[in-house]
């Protein structure tokens, strides 16, 4: 069985991928680039799936993380709520991903885990 460390590492890796995917793009460029949109979409989907696998114990210890909201974004994406606009994904990639990275790095530090990120 995979442990919380595995899922936190996976989340940090996907957050790093998102940064690479959008590096050098503005919103207009992102909106035209279907491959990048899809890659960012899938990375957020993966993050949401990883969050759903994190133990209740870890979630309880780290209440600053918006666990339900992260999982909720994943649900909106995976269940095909086609009303999701590029702007929402773009904003999540530009702003929320930075905040999430900070929060998950804090978990790594507080748990004293050695995880490459």
Short mmCIF file of N, CA and C in Angstrom, two decimals:
data_model
loop_
_atom_site.label_atom_id
_atom_site.label_comp_id
_atom_site.label_asym_id
_atom_site.label_seq_id
_atom_site.Cartn_x
_atom_site.Cartn_y
_atom_site.Cartn_z
N UNK A 1 0.84 -1.19 0.00
CA UNK A 1 0.00 0.00 0.00
C UNK A 1 0.88 1.25 0.00
N UNK A 2 0.50 2.22 -0.78
CA UNK A 2 1.26 3.46 -0.86
C UNK A 2 0.96 4.32 0.35
N UNK A 3 1.99 5.00 0.83
CA UNK A 3 1.79 5.84 2.01
C UNK A 3 1.67 7.31 1.63
N UNK A 4 1.40 8.12 2.63
CA UNK A 4 1.20 9.56 2.40
C UNK A 4 2.39 10.21 1.73
N UNK A 5 3.58 9.74 2.06
CA UNK A 5 4.79 10.30 1.46
C UNK A 5 4.74 10.17 -0.06
N UNK A 6 4.30 9.02 -0.55
CA UNK A 6 4.18 8.79 -1.98
C UNK A 6 3.25 9.82 -2.62
N UNK A 7 2.10 10.04 -1.99
CA UNK A 7 1.12 10.95 -2.56
C UNK A 7 1.57 12.41 -2.49
N UNK A 8 2.24 12.79 -1.41
CA UNK A 8 2.77 14.16 -1.32
C UNK A 8 3.84 14.37 -2.39
N UNK A 9 4.72 13.39 -2.58
CA UNK A 9 5.73 13.49 -3.63
C UNK A 9 5.07 13.62 -4.99
N UNK A 10 4.04 12.84 -5.24
CA UNK A 10 3.32 12.90 -6.51
C UNK A 10 2.71 14.28 -6.73
N UNK A 11 2.12 14.83 -5.69
CA UNK A 11 1.52 16.17 -5.78
C UNK A 11 2.59 17.21 -6.10
N UNK A 12 3.70 17.16 -5.39
CA UNK A 12 4.79 18.12 -5.64
C UNK A 12 5.33 17.98 -7.06
N UNK A 13 5.43 16.76 -7.56
CA UNK A 13 5.89 16.55 -8.94
C UNK A 13 4.91 17.14 -9.94
N UNK A 14 3.62 16.93 -9.71
CA UNK A 14 2.63 17.49 -10.64
C UNK A 14 2.59 19.02 -10.57
N UNK A 15 2.77 19.58 -9.39
CA UNK A 15 2.83 21.04 -9.28
C UNK A 15 4.03 21.59 -10.05
N UNK A 16 5.16 20.89 -9.98
CA UNK A 16 6.34 21.30 -10.74
C UNK A 16 6.08 21.19 -12.24
N UNK A 17 5.39 20.14 -12.65
CA UNK A 17 5.05 19.98 -14.07
C UNK A 17 4.17 21.14 -14.56
N UNK A 18 3.20 21.49 -13.75
CA UNK A 18 2.31 22.60 -14.13
C UNK A 18 3.13 23.86 -14.38
N UNK A 19 4.07 24.16 -13.49
CA UNK A 19 4.92 25.35 -13.65
C UNK A 19 5.69 25.27 -14.97
N UNK A 20 6.22 24.10 -15.29
CA UNK A 20 6.97 23.94 -16.54
C UNK A 20 6.05 24.08 -17.75
N UNK A 21 4.86 23.51 -17.66
CA UNK A 21 3.92 23.57 -18.79
C UNK A 21 3.57 25.00 -19.15
N UNK A 22 3.39 25.86 -18.16
CA UNK A 22 2.92 27.22 -18.44
C UNK A 22 4.05 28.24 -18.50
N UNK A 23 5.27 27.80 -18.25
CA UNK A 23 6.41 28.71 -18.26
C UNK A 23 6.50 29.44 -19.60
N UNK A 24 6.56 30.74 -19.55
CA UNK A 24 6.69 31.56 -20.75
C UNK A 24 5.38 31.85 -21.47
N UNK A 25 4.28 31.35 -20.94
CA UNK A 25 2.98 31.59 -21.57
C UNK A 25 2.22 32.69 -20.85
N UNK A 26 1.45 33.44 -21.62
CA UNK A 26 0.44 34.30 -21.02
C UNK A 26 -0.90 33.62 -21.27
N UNK A 27 -1.98 34.24 -20.79
CA UNK A 27 -3.28 33.60 -20.92
C UNK A 27 -3.67 33.37 -22.39
N UNK A 28 -3.39 34.34 -23.24
CA UNK A 28 -3.74 34.20 -24.66
C UNK A 28 -3.01 32.99 -25.27
N UNK A 29 -1.75 32.84 -24.93
CA UNK A 29 -0.98 31.70 -25.43
C UNK A 29 -1.51 30.38 -24.89
N UNK A 30 -1.85 30.38 -23.63
CA UNK A 30 -2.41 29.18 -23.00
C UNK A 30 -3.73 28.80 -23.66
N UNK A 31 -4.56 29.79 -23.92
CA UNK A 31 -5.88 29.54 -24.50
C UNK A 31 -5.78 28.92 -25.90
N UNK A 32 -4.72 29.24 -26.62
CA UNK A 32 -4.52 28.71 -27.97
C UNK A 32 -3.85 27.34 -27.97
N UNK A 33 -3.24 26.96 -26.85
CA UNK A 33 -2.41 25.75 -26.79
C UNK A 33 -3.16 24.59 -26.13
N UNK A 34 -3.83 23.82 -26.96
CA UNK A 34 -4.64 22.71 -26.44
C UNK A 34 -3.81 21.66 -25.71
N UNK A 35 -2.59 21.42 -26.18
CA UNK A 35 -1.75 20.42 -25.51
C UNK A 35 -1.41 20.86 -24.08
N UNK A 36 -1.06 22.12 -23.93
CA UNK A 36 -0.73 22.62 -22.59
C UNK A 36 -1.97 22.62 -21.70
N UNK A 37 -3.10 23.02 -22.25
CA UNK A 37 -4.34 22.98 -21.47
C UNK A 37 -4.60 21.57 -20.96
N UNK A 38 -4.46 20.61 -21.85
CA UNK A 38 -4.72 19.22 -21.48
C UNK A 38 -3.71 18.74 -20.43
N UNK A 39 -2.46 19.09 -20.61
CA UNK A 39 -1.42 18.68 -19.65
C UNK A 39 -1.69 19.25 -18.26
N UNK A 40 -2.05 20.52 -18.20
CA UNK A 40 -2.35 21.16 -16.91
C UNK A 40 -3.61 20.53 -16.31
N UNK A 41 -4.60 20.32 -17.14
CA UNK A 41 -5.85 19.68 -16.72
C UNK A 41 -5.54 18.32 -16.08
N UNK A 42 -4.74 17.50 -16.75
CA UNK A 42 -4.40 16.17 -16.24
C UNK A 42 -3.58 16.25 -14.96
N UNK A 43 -2.68 17.20 -14.88
CA UNK A 43 -1.87 17.35 -13.66
C UNK A 43 -2.77 17.69 -12.47
N UNK A 44 -3.72 18.59 -12.66
CA UNK A 44 -4.66 18.91 -11.58
C UNK A 44 -5.54 17.70 -11.24
N UNK A 45 -5.92 16.96 -12.24
CA UNK A 45 -6.69 15.74 -12.00
C UNK A 45 -5.88 14.76 -11.13
N UNK A 46 -4.61 14.59 -11.47
CA UNK A 46 -3.73 13.71 -10.69
C UNK A 46 -3.57 14.19 -9.26
N UNK A 47 -3.42 15.50 -9.10
CA UNK A 47 -3.28 16.08 -7.75
C UNK A 47 -4.54 15.78 -6.93
N UNK A 48 -5.69 15.98 -7.53
CA UNK A 48 -6.94 15.71 -6.83
C UNK A 48 -7.08 14.25 -6.45
N UNK A 49 -6.64 13.37 -7.32
CA UNK A 49 -6.70 11.94 -7.02
C UNK A 49 -5.74 11.59 -5.88
N UNK A 50 -4.55 12.17 -5.90
CA UNK A 50 -3.59 11.92 -4.83
C UNK A 50 -4.14 12.41 -3.49
N UNK A 51 -4.75 13.58 -3.50
CA UNK A 51 -5.33 14.15 -2.27
C UNK A 51 -6.36 13.20 -1.67
N UNK A 52 -7.15 12.58 -2.53
CA UNK A 52 -8.19 11.66 -2.04
C UNK A 52 -7.59 10.42 -1.38
N UNK A 53 -6.33 10.14 -1.65
CA UNK A 53 -5.68 8.96 -1.09
C UNK A 53 -4.86 9.26 0.16
N UNK A 54 -4.76 10.51 0.53
CA UNK A 54 -4.00 10.88 1.73
C UNK A 54 -4.82 10.52 2.97
N UNK A 55 -4.13 10.00 3.95
CA UNK A 55 -4.81 9.52 5.16
C UNK A 55 -5.53 10.65 5.90
N UNK A 56 -6.60 10.27 6.57
CA UNK A 56 -7.35 11.22 7.39
C UNK A 56 -6.46 11.79 8.49
N UNK A 57 -5.54 10.98 8.98
CA UNK A 57 -4.62 11.43 10.03
C UNK A 57 -3.76 12.59 9.55
N UNK A 58 -3.18 12.46 8.36
CA UNK A 58 -2.34 13.54 7.83
C UNK A 58 -3.20 14.77 7.54
N UNK A 59 -4.36 14.57 6.95
CA UNK A 59 -5.25 15.70 6.67
C UNK A 59 -5.64 16.43 7.96
N UNK A 60 -5.85 15.69 9.00
CA UNK A 60 -6.21 16.28 10.29
C UNK A 60 -5.06 17.11 10.86
N UNK A 61 -3.84 16.64 10.68
CA UNK A 61 -2.66 17.36 11.19
C UNK A 61 -2.35 18.62 10.38
N UNK A 62 -2.83 18.68 9.16
CA UNK A 62 -2.50 19.80 8.27
C UNK A 62 -3.79 20.44 7.74
N UNK A 63 -4.46 21.12 8.63
CA UNK A 63 -5.77 21.69 8.32
C UNK A 63 -5.71 22.93 7.43
N UNK A 64 -4.52 23.50 7.26
CA UNK A 64 -4.40 24.68 6.38
C UNK A 64 -4.61 24.32 4.91
N UNK A 65 -4.39 23.07 4.59
CA UNK A 65 -4.53 22.63 3.20
C UNK A 65 -6.02 22.51 2.87
N UNK A 66 -6.46 23.11 1.77
CA UNK A 66 -7.88 23.03 1.38
C UNK A 66 -8.19 21.68 0.71
N UNK A 67 -8.14 20.62 1.49
CA UNK A 67 -8.27 19.26 0.96
C UNK A 67 -9.54 19.08 0.11
N UNK A 68 -10.67 19.52 0.63
CA UNK A 68 -11.94 19.32 -0.08
C UNK A 68 -11.99 20.10 -1.39
N UNK A 69 -11.43 21.31 -1.39
CA UNK A 69 -11.44 22.12 -2.60
C UNK A 69 -10.56 21.50 -3.68
N UNK A 70 -9.42 20.95 -3.28
CA UNK A 70 -8.53 20.31 -4.25
C UNK A 70 -9.23 19.09 -4.85
N UNK A 71 -9.81 18.28 -4.00
CA UNK A 71 -10.54 17.10 -4.48
C UNK A 71 -11.74 17.52 -5.33
N UNK A 72 -12.38 18.61 -4.95
CA UNK A 72 -13.53 19.11 -5.70
C UNK A 72 -13.17 19.54 -7.11
N UNK A 73 -12.01 20.18 -7.26
CA UNK A 73 -11.55 20.56 -8.60
C UNK A 73 -11.34 19.30 -9.44
N UNK A 74 -10.73 18.31 -8.84
CA UNK A 74 -10.51 17.04 -9.54
C UNK A 74 -11.84 16.45 -9.99
N UNK A 75 -12.83 16.47 -9.11
CA UNK A 75 -14.14 15.91 -9.45
C UNK A 75 -14.78 16.67 -10.62
N UNK A 76 -14.67 17.98 -10.60
CA UNK A 76 -15.22 18.78 -11.70
C UNK A 76 -14.54 18.42 -13.02
N UNK A 77 -13.24 18.21 -12.96
CA UNK A 77 -12.49 17.88 -14.17
C UNK A 77 -12.82 16.48 -14.68
N UNK A 78 -12.73 15.52 -13.80
CA UNK A 78 -12.87 14.12 -14.23
C UNK A 78 -14.29 13.74 -14.61
N UNK A 79 -15.27 14.40 -14.00
CA UNK A 79 -16.65 14.05 -14.30
C UNK A 79 -17.20 14.85 -15.48
N UNK A 80 -16.31 15.53 -16.16
CA UNK A 80 -16.68 16.16 -17.40
C UNK A 80 -17.63 17.33 -17.29
N UNK A 81 -17.43 18.13 -16.28
CA UNK A 81 -18.22 19.35 -16.20
C UNK A 81 -17.62 20.32 -17.22
N UNK A 82 -18.14 20.25 -18.42
CA UNK A 82 -17.54 20.97 -19.53
C UNK A 82 -17.66 22.48 -19.40
N UNK A 83 -18.31 22.93 -18.36
CA UNK A 83 -18.38 24.36 -18.11
C UNK A 83 -17.07 24.92 -17.57
N UNK A 84 -16.11 24.04 -17.30
CA UNK A 84 -14.81 24.50 -16.82
C UNK A 84 -14.15 25.28 -17.95
N UNK A 85 -13.87 26.51 -17.70
CA UNK A 85 -13.26 27.36 -18.72
C UNK A 85 -11.75 27.35 -18.59
N UNK A 86 -11.11 27.68 -19.70
CA UNK A 86 -9.65 27.76 -19.69
C UNK A 86 -9.18 28.74 -18.63
N UNK A 87 -9.95 29.80 -18.41
CA UNK A 87 -9.56 30.83 -17.44
C UNK A 87 -9.45 30.24 -16.03
N UNK A 88 -10.34 29.33 -15.67
CA UNK A 88 -10.29 28.71 -14.34
C UNK A 88 -9.02 27.88 -14.21
N UNK A 89 -8.72 27.09 -15.21
CA UNK A 89 -7.52 26.26 -15.17
C UNK A 89 -6.27 27.14 -15.18
N UNK A 90 -6.29 28.20 -15.99
CA UNK A 90 -5.16 29.12 -16.05
C UNK A 90 -4.91 29.77 -14.69
N UNK A 91 -5.97 30.26 -14.08
CA UNK A 91 -5.84 30.90 -12.77
C UNK A 91 -5.33 29.91 -11.73
N UNK A 92 -5.85 28.70 -11.77
CA UNK A 92 -5.37 27.67 -10.84
C UNK A 92 -3.89 27.40 -11.07
N UNK A 93 -3.48 27.34 -12.33
CA UNK A 93 -2.08 27.05 -12.64
C UNK A 93 -1.16 28.20 -12.23
N UNK A 94 -1.60 29.43 -12.45
CA UNK A 94 -0.76 30.59 -12.15
C UNK A 94 -0.74 30.95 -10.67
N UNK A 95 -1.85 30.79 -9.98
CA UNK A 95 -1.94 31.27 -8.60
C UNK A 95 -2.05 30.14 -7.58
N UNK A 96 -3.07 29.32 -7.72
CA UNK A 96 -3.31 28.29 -6.71
C UNK A 96 -2.17 27.28 -6.64
N UNK A 97 -1.57 26.96 -7.78
CA UNK A 97 -0.47 25.98 -7.78
C UNK A 97 0.70 26.46 -6.92
N UNK A 98 0.95 27.76 -6.93
CA UNK A 98 2.04 28.33 -6.12
C UNK A 98 1.71 28.18 -4.63
N UNK A 99 0.48 28.49 -4.28
CA UNK A 99 0.04 28.36 -2.88
C UNK A 99 0.09 26.90 -2.45
N UNK A 100 -0.39 26.01 -3.30
CA UNK A 100 -0.39 24.59 -2.96
C UNK A 100 1.03 24.07 -2.78
N UNK A 101 1.93 24.50 -3.64
CA UNK A 101 3.32 24.05 -3.50
C UNK A 101 3.85 24.43 -2.12
N UNK A 102 3.60 25.66 -1.71
CA UNK A 102 4.05 26.11 -0.39
C UNK A 102 3.45 25.25 0.71
N UNK A 103 2.16 24.98 0.64
CA UNK A 103 1.49 24.17 1.66
C UNK A 103 2.05 22.75 1.71
N UNK A 104 2.28 22.15 0.55
CA UNK A 104 2.77 20.77 0.54
C UNK A 104 4.25 20.69 0.93
N UNK A 105 5.01 21.73 0.63
CA UNK A 105 6.39 21.77 1.12
C UNK A 105 6.42 21.92 2.64
N UNK A 106 5.46 22.65 3.19
CA UNK A 106 5.35 22.76 4.65
C UNK A 106 5.05 21.40 5.28
N UNK A 107 4.17 20.64 4.65
CA UNK A 107 3.88 19.29 5.15
C UNK A 107 5.16 18.47 5.15
N UNK A 108 5.86 18.50 4.04
CA UNK A 108 7.11 17.75 3.92
C UNK A 108 8.07 18.11 5.04
N UNK A 109 8.20 19.40 5.30
CA UNK A 109 9.11 19.88 6.34
C UNK A 109 8.63 19.46 7.73
N UNK A 110 7.36 19.70 8.02
CA UNK A 110 6.82 19.38 9.34
C UNK A 110 6.83 17.89 9.63
N UNK A 111 6.65 17.08 8.60
CA UNK A 111 6.68 15.63 8.78
C UNK A 111 8.11 15.09 8.76
N UNK A 112 9.07 15.98 8.45
CA UNK A 112 10.49 15.61 8.37
C UNK A 112 10.73 14.50 7.34
N UNK A 113 10.10 14.67 6.18
CA UNK A 113 10.24 13.70 5.10
C UNK A 113 11.31 14.16 4.13
N UNK A 114 12.08 13.23 3.66
CA UNK A 114 13.04 13.49 2.59
C UNK A 114 12.36 13.13 1.27
N UNK A 115 11.88 14.14 0.59
CA UNK A 115 11.21 13.94 -0.70
C UNK A 115 11.82 14.91 -1.69
N UNK A 116 12.22 14.37 -2.84
CA UNK A 116 12.70 15.26 -3.90
C UNK A 116 11.52 16.04 -4.45
N UNK A 117 11.77 17.32 -4.74
CA UNK A 117 10.70 18.12 -5.34
C UNK A 117 11.25 19.05 -6.37
#
